Amino acid sequence: MMPILFDKFRNKGTAFTREEREAHGISNLLPWKVETLDEQIDRVYRMIQQQPTRLQKWLVLYHVQNTNETLFYATVLKHIDELLGVVYTPTVGDACTDYSRIFTRPRGMYFSLRDKGMIRRRLDNWKNPVDAIVVSDGTRILGLGDLGVGGHGITVGKLSLYTCAAGFHPERVLPISLDTGTRRDDLREDSRYLGIKEGRAAFAERKVLVDELVWAVQDKWPECVFQFEDFSNDTAFDFLEAHRYHGLAVFNDDIQGTGCITAAVFLAALKSIGLTSETKKTLMAKDQRFVFLGAGAGGVGVADCLAELLVEEGLSWEEAREKFWLIDSRGLITQTRADFKAGKLANHKIPYAKKVELTEGKEMNLLEAVKFVKPTALIGLSTIANAFN
C-alpha cells in the first residue's frame, strides 16, 4: 500500500496532526512542527514570489501539485488573481514549449498511432473514475504552433482550472495527449524530445485515432465530459462534428468555449450601452455589424455563436452571416479570392466568404475593412502581434 505521504491526493505534509501521524505510521517521517493549511500556503506563496521567471514559478506550483493536491489548490484559490496566469495562460505556454526539458513525472495518458486497436484496453491502465477529459494532439498550442507531445501541458493546466473554478475533483479528471508526430524539425532533431520523432501524420490517420479514443471513452466512462483542446484548424471542426451528437458529451473549447463566452460578453455590452445611452433603448444583436481579425477555430467558432444570437432574433442563417466580415492572414475572406475560386478555402470559412469585388490582386486588410464595413463590433481572434493600433 502506498504510504500516505506519497499519495498526492491524501498527503497533508506538515499539516498531519500527531494523532494522524501515529495512525498512518508516519511518525518521525516529518519535521516536528504541525502546521495549519494557511501556514503551508504562505510558505508556498513566498517560494513562488522569490522565483525570477514565469516558468520557475510554474515549476514550484507543479512540484506542489505532484505531491500535495490539497495544498496546490488551496494556494491557487487563495491567490487566484495572481496564480491563474501561472497555472494556465500565459505561463503554461512556456511549460509546453519546454515540456521535454522540464519533465519530471507523468500526469494523465498518452496515445499514439501505435496504439490503434488497443485504446479501450489501455484505458484500463487508468484506475480512477473519470468525470472530465481534456485531449490535445499538440498541433496548435495557444499561439505557439505545433508543439507535439509538449501540448500535454495544456491539458493538465486546463483541468486544473476546472478543479479551481468548477469543482471537478482532481482525482476524477484525465488529461490525454494524442502523439501523432510533429511538423517541427527542431523538435524531431532534439535528443530530449519525448514524443515520436516523425512528421505529423495525415488527417485520415489522425481521425482514426480520434474516433477510436472517443468510442473507447464512451464505453468506459459514458457520463464524462470529453473536451477537444488546441487541435489545428484543419481538423478541429471535423472532429467536433463527427462526435458531438452521438451520446458522449463532446465539445471543442476553442470553438464553443470561446464562442459562448464572447457571446455572453457581447450581450452584456449591448445591455450596458443601452443603459448608458440617452434614449435608454434596447440594442438588438441583429442590428450590429461585425469585423473579425482571425478566422481559425476560435474566430469562426465565435462568429457561429454570435450568428446564432441573430438567428434567435429572427434572421435566417444566411442573413445573420451577412453581418460578419472575417479577415484571415490573407485578408478579407471573399468569394473572389484565389483560394475560394480554386476550392482551397477551408470549409469552416466558406459560409463567411463575401460576394464583394475587390481590386484584382489586392486583399482588404483590417483597416480597410473597418473603413468599408463601418462595424459596430470589432473582435480580435488572431495571434498576429500588433495588429491593432
XYZ file of N, CA and C in Angstrom, residues 142-248:
321
model
N -1.958 27.316 -28.117
C -2.050 28.757 -27.949
C -1.632 29.425 -29.265
N -0.729 30.381 -29.225
C -0.231 30.982 -30.464
C 1.156 30.478 -30.810
N 1.520 29.313 -30.250
C 2.892 28.821 -30.355
C 3.076 27.784 -31.453
N 2.002 27.348 -32.070
C 2.105 26.394 -33.165
C 2.161 24.956 -32.691
N 2.764 24.120 -33.513
C 2.824 22.675 -33.298
C 3.916 22.359 -32.281
N 3.524 21.898 -31.098
C 4.495 21.553 -30.055
C 4.567 20.053 -29.799
N 3.877 19.260 -30.648
C 3.930 17.816 -30.462
C 3.454 17.409 -29.085
N 4.190 16.490 -28.459
C 3.776 15.978 -27.152
C 3.863 17.064 -26.071
N 4.577 18.151 -26.356
C 4.645 19.260 -25.404
C 3.288 19.863 -25.126
N 2.335 19.650 -26.036
C 0.987 20.150 -25.810
C 0.281 19.510 -24.634
N 0.880 18.453 -24.075
C 0.246 17.805 -22.924
C 0.065 18.775 -21.759
N 0.965 19.732 -21.655
C 0.864 20.701 -20.564
C -0.443 21.473 -20.592
N -0.991 21.686 -21.780
C -2.226 22.452 -21.901
C -3.393 21.660 -21.333
N -3.366 20.333 -21.487
C -4.456 19.506 -20.970
C -4.428 19.464 -19.446
N -3.238 19.399 -18.883
C -3.094 19.406 -17.418
C -3.547 20.748 -16.853
N -3.087 21.828 -17.472
C -3.438 23.160 -16.981
C -4.920 23.436 -17.065
N -5.565 23.040 -18.168
C -6.990 23.305 -18.324
C -7.803 22.556 -17.261
N -7.438 21.321 -16.976
C -8.173 20.561 -15.960
C -7.925 21.119 -14.559
N -6.771 21.702 -14.337
C -6.531 22.376 -13.055
C -7.493 23.546 -12.885
N -7.747 24.274 -13.989
C -8.731 25.356 -13.931
C -10.110 24.825 -13.596
N -10.456 23.675 -14.162
C -11.789 23.130 -13.930
C -11.978 22.693 -12.479
N -10.902 22.290 -11.842
C -10.988 21.996 -10.407
C -11.146 23.290 -9.621
N -10.338 24.296 -9.958
C -10.400 25.574 -9.237
C -11.748 26.257 -9.412
N -12.248 26.299 -10.640
C -13.399 27.146 -10.949
C -14.721 26.400 -11.012
N -14.675 25.099 -11.276
C -15.925 24.355 -11.466
C -16.098 23.209 -10.484
N -15.111 22.971 -9.649
C -15.280 21.983 -8.591
C -15.093 20.543 -9.001
N -14.512 20.280 -10.181
C -14.197 18.895 -10.534
C -13.151 18.359 -9.554
N -13.366 17.121 -9.095
C -12.398 16.533 -8.175
C -11.120 16.211 -8.947
N -9.957 16.626 -8.448
C -8.712 16.410 -9.197
C -8.381 14.937 -9.410
N -8.968 14.059 -8.601
C -8.716 12.627 -8.749
C -9.591 12.013 -9.844
N -10.556 12.810 -10.354
C -11.509 12.271 -11.324
C -11.446 13.006 -12.663
N -10.280 13.562 -12.975
C -10.075 14.191 -14.282
C -8.890 13.518 -14.959
N -8.888 13.561 -16.296
C -7.851 12.841 -17.035
C -7.359 13.664 -18.225
N -6.114 14.140 -18.173
C -5.509 14.791 -19.346
C -4.961 13.728 -20.300
N -5.223 13.893 -21.602
C -4.778 12.926 -22.609
C -4.084 13.654 -23.756
N -2.970 13.092 -24.203
C -2.292 13.574 -25.401
C -2.346 12.513 -26.483
N -2.609 12.962 -27.710
C -2.507 12.108 -28.883
C -1.212 12.470 -29.600
N -0.251 11.574 -29.587
C 1.052 11.825 -30.189
C 1.030 11.304 -31.626
N 0.820 12.211 -32.553
C 0.783 11.837 -33.968
C 1.915 12.521 -34.737
N 3.053 12.674 -34.058
C 4.205 13.313 -34.675
C 4.143 14.821 -34.563
N 5.057 15.491 -35.235
C 5.101 16.947 -35.208
C 5.676 17.471 -36.521
N 5.202 18.635 -36.920
C 5.744 19.282 -38.123
C 7.073 19.981 -37.853
N 7.449 20.105 -36.597
C 8.620 20.892 -36.217
C 9.908 20.078 -36.375
N 10.772 20.505 -37.283
C 12.054 19.831 -37.465
C 12.899 19.910 -36.199
N 12.876 21.078 -35.530
C 13.739 21.245 -34.361
C 13.347 20.292 -33.238
N 12.066 19.976 -33.108
C 11.648 19.025 -32.079
C 12.093 17.607 -32.439
N 11.898 17.233 -33.690
C 12.285 15.877 -34.094
C 13.788 15.657 -33.993
N 14.543 16.735 -34.116
C 16.007 16.622 -34.049
C 16.549 16.810 -32.639
N 15.683 17.150 -31.695
C 16.105 17.385 -30.307
C 16.212 16.049 -29.572
N 17.390 15.732 -29.059
C 17.598 14.445 -28.376
C 16.740 14.317 -27.123
N 16.286 15.453 -26.589
C 15.489 15.408 -25.358
C 13.984 15.319 -25.623
N 13.576 15.473 -26.865
C 12.138 15.472 -27.179
C 11.529 14.124 -26.816
N 10.428 14.147 -26.074
C 9.839 12.933 -25.530
C 8.770 12.308 -26.426
N 8.393 13.002 -27.484
C 7.377 12.461 -28.372
C 7.966 11.613 -29.482
N 7.082 11.127 -30.363
C 7.502 10.337 -31.514
C 8.180 11.249 -32.528
N 9.371 10.909 -32.923
C 10.162 11.777 -33.800
C 9.856 11.483 -35.259
N 8.623 11.772 -35.627
C 8.173 11.591 -37.001
C 7.382 12.815 -37.410
N 7.226 13.029 -38.717
C 6.394 14.114 -39.197
C 4.943 13.894 -38.784
N 4.197 14.961 -38.746
C 2.785 14.873 -38.359
C 2.025 13.941 -39.302
N 1.282 13.011 -38.741
C 0.540 12.040 -39.536
C -0.540 12.730 -40.365
N -0.964 12.070 -41.420
C -2.006 12.602 -42.287
C -3.340 12.649 -41.556
N -4.231 13.487 -42.061
C -5.537 13.676 -41.415
C -6.274 12.355 -41.238
N -6.293 11.514 -42.245
C -7.049 10.266 -42.174
C -6.552 9.385 -41.019
N -5.237 9.316 -40.827
C -4.686 8.511 -39.737
C -5.046 9.112 -38.381
N -4.967 10.415 -38.283
C -5.306 11.068 -37.014
C -6.780 10.889 -36.684
N -7.628 10.934 -37.706
C -9.062 10.769 -37.481
C -9.379 9.372 -36.955
N -8.712 8.370 -37.491
C -8.917 7.003 -37.000
C -8.588 6.916 -35.508
N -7.494 7.557 -35.109
C -7.081 7.521 -33.705
C -8.086 8.257 -32.822
N -8.536 9.427 -33.274
C -9.523 10.193 -32.513
C -10.825 9.410 -32.391
N -11.285 8.847 -33.488
C -12.540 8.075 -33.466
C -12.452 6.931 -32.465
N -11.345 6.235 -32.474
C -11.195 5.103 -31.558
C -11.153 5.564 -30.106
N -10.461 6.674 -29.854
C -10.396 7.186 -28.487
C -11.777 7.589 -27.981
N -12.538 8.322 -28.794
C -13.867 8.749 -28.362
C -14.748 7.540 -28.081
N -14.711 6.550 -28.969
C -15.506 5.340 -28.736
C -15.090 4.651 -27.441
N -13.787 4.534 -27.216
C -13.287 3.841 -26.026
C -13.706 4.567 -24.750
N -13.622 5.898 -24.764
C -14.040 6.679 -23.591
C -15.535 6.521 -23.360
N -16.319 6.576 -24.433
C -17.767 6.429 -24.270
C -18.117 5.066 -23.680
N -17.365 4.053 -24.041
C -17.616 2.716 -23.500
C -17.223 2.608 -22.037
N -16.100 3.226 -21.657
C -15.594 3.084 -20.282
C -16.206 4.086 -19.317
N -16.320 5.368 -19.761
C -16.839 6.427 -18.886
C -17.940 7.197 -19.620
N -19.093 6.600 -19.837
C -20.116 7.222 -20.701
C -20.676 8.535 -20.183
N -20.493 8.830 -18.900
C -21.053 10.059 -18.327
C -20.048 11.205 -18.286
N -18.829 10.977 -18.745
C -17.812 12.023 -18.592
C -17.942 13.082 -19.678
N -17.345 14.241 -19.417
C -17.235 15.317 -20.400
C -15.928 15.127 -21.155
N -15.992 15.209 -22.481
C -14.824 14.972 -23.337
C -14.562 16.243 -24.129
N -13.411 16.879 -23.864
C -13.106 18.173 -24.477
C -11.910 18.086 -25.421
N -12.113 18.553 -26.663
C -11.003 18.757 -27.587
C -10.357 20.108 -27.278
N -9.032 20.130 -27.247
C -8.303 21.359 -26.912
C -7.127 21.553 -27.870
N -7.069 22.723 -28.502
C -5.932 23.128 -29.327
C -5.607 22.144 -30.449
N -6.640 21.687 -31.136
C -6.438 20.953 -32.380
C -6.311 21.968 -33.519
N -5.570 21.610 -34.553
C -5.337 22.542 -35.653
C -6.644 22.847 -36.378
N -6.668 24.001 -37.025
C -7.883 24.451 -37.701
C -8.358 23.477 -38.775
N -7.437 22.714 -39.366
C -7.835 21.809 -40.442
C -8.499 20.535 -39.924
N -8.497 20.323 -38.596
C -9.129 19.121 -38.033
C -10.194 19.429 -36.989
N -10.115 20.593 -36.348
C -10.950 20.869 -35.174
C -12.436 20.725 -35.481
N -12.902 21.338 -36.561
C -14.323 21.295 -36.883
C -14.755 19.887 -37.294
N -13.908 19.184 -38.033
C -14.248 17.827 -38.473
C -14.394 16.884 -37.286
N -13.450 16.927 -36.358
C -13.512 16.033 -35.206
C -14.723 16.356 -34.329
N -14.998 17.628 -34.160
C -16.154 18.023 -33.345
C -17.452 17.539 -33.984
N -17.643 17.816 -35.261
C -18.890 17.436 -35.926
C -19.068 15.926 -35.981
N -17.961 15.191 -36.025
C -18.041 13.736 -36.100
C -18.554 13.105 -34.818
N -18.428 13.818 -33.690
C -18.705 13.165 -32.417
C -19.665 13.899 -31.486
N -20.042 15.107 -31.792
C -20.788 15.899 -30.811
C -22.220 15.438 -30.624
N -22.779 14.672 -31.542
C -24.200 14.307 -31.458
C -24.419 12.813 -31.218
N -23.429 12.120 -30.693
C -23.539 10.665 -30.639
C -23.424 10.094 -29.228
N -23.936 10.778 -28.242
C -24.043 10.193 -26.909
C -23.088 10.779 -25.890
N -21.785 10.789 -26.192
C -20.810 11.330 -25.252
C -20.875 12.855 -25.273
